[in-house]
Short mmCIF file of C-alpha atoms in Angstrom, two decimals:
data_model
loop_
_atom_site.label_atom_id
_atom_site.label_comp_id
_atom_site.label_asym_id
_atom_site.label_seq_id
_atom_site.Cartn_x
_atom_site.Cartn_y
_atom_site.Cartn_z
CA MET A 53 -8.86 0.45 24.06
CA GLU A 54 -7.65 -0.18 20.50
CA GLN A 55 -10.02 -2.08 18.24
CA MET A 56 -8.67 -5.17 16.50
CA VAL A 57 -8.54 -4.94 12.70
CA LEU A 58 -9.51 -8.04 10.72
CA LEU A 59 -7.26 -8.40 7.66
CA SER A 60 -7.38 -10.76 4.71
CA ASP A 61 -4.39 -12.87 3.74
CA PHE A 62 -1.59 -11.02 1.96
CA TYR A 63 -1.57 -11.26 -1.82
CA LYS A 64 0.36 -9.86 -4.77
CA LYS A 65 -1.27 -8.29 -7.80
CA ASN A 66 1.49 -9.69 -10.02
CA LYS A 67 3.69 -12.64 -9.07
CA ASP A 68 6.94 -10.67 -9.55
CA ASP A 69 5.83 -7.69 -7.42
CA VAL A 70 7.59 -6.75 -4.21
CA ILE A 71 4.48 -5.20 -2.65
CA TRP A 72 1.95 -7.29 -0.78
CA TRP A 73 -1.65 -6.11 -0.51
CA THR A 74 -4.18 -6.94 2.20
CA ASP A 75 -7.79 -5.97 2.83
CA ASN A 76 -9.45 -4.70 5.98
CA LEU A 77 -12.44 -7.03 6.18
CA ASP A 78 -14.37 -4.53 8.33
CA SER A 79 -13.98 -1.61 5.92
CA VAL A 80 -14.65 -0.66 2.31
CA GLY A 81 -12.35 1.56 0.29
CA GLU A 82 -9.12 1.12 2.23
CA PHE A 83 -6.04 0.21 0.22
CA LEU A 84 -3.51 -1.46 2.50
CA PHE A 85 -0.07 -2.65 1.43
CA SER A 86 3.22 -3.84 2.86
CA PHE A 87 6.75 -4.46 1.69
CA GLU A 88 7.58 -7.24 4.16
CA LYS A 89 4.20 -8.25 5.64
CA LYS A 90 5.01 -6.55 8.96
CA LYS A 91 4.38 -2.82 8.65
CA ILE A 92 1.14 -2.07 6.81
CA PHE A 93 0.66 1.22 4.98
CA ASN A 94 -2.65 2.86 4.14
CA LEU A 95 -2.43 4.19 0.59
CA PHE A 96 -4.46 7.36 1.16
CA ARG A 97 -2.88 8.22 4.50
CA ASP A 98 0.74 7.16 4.03
CA TYR A 99 1.73 7.61 0.37
CA PRO A 100 4.22 9.15 -0.28
CA ASN A 101 5.15 10.90 2.97
CA ASN A 102 5.53 7.85 5.22
CA LEU A 103 7.53 5.75 2.76
CA THR A 104 11.29 5.75 2.26
CA LYS A 105 12.71 6.90 -1.09
CA GLU A 106 13.36 3.25 -2.01
CA GLN A 107 9.81 2.23 -1.06
CA ILE A 108 8.39 5.08 -3.16
CA LYS A 109 10.48 3.94 -6.13
CA ILE A 110 9.21 0.35 -5.80
CA PHE A 111 5.61 1.44 -5.23
CA GLU A 112 5.57 3.74 -8.26
CA LYS A 113 7.12 1.11 -10.53
CA GLU A 114 4.50 -1.48 -9.55
CA ASN A 115 1.56 0.95 -9.32
CA PRO A 116 1.75 3.59 -12.09
CA TYR A 117 -1.96 4.35 -11.76
CA TRP A 118 -1.57 5.42 -8.13
CA LYS A 119 1.63 7.32 -8.96
CA ASP A 120 -0.34 9.42 -11.49
CA PHE A 121 -3.38 9.70 -9.22
CA PHE A 122 -1.30 11.19 -6.40
CA ALA A 123 1.08 13.26 -8.56
CA TYR A 124 -0.21 16.45 -6.90
CA ARG A 125 1.22 15.28 -3.56
CA LYS A 126 4.79 15.50 -4.79
#
């Protein structure tokens, strides 16, 4: 049986961002984000391999810190 995940409301770090962030209220240290509030990505598990080229471009523009942090993955 799959356990239900309790998420916070979606929020943007900057009002003009495309990416929405959410928090797993039952976990610490997860970075969860979405482009349309439907499919949720886990930063450490999904970036960059499970994102489209367009999603990667948007993510890296809005999150240069994480782009640099994960540069070794590319």
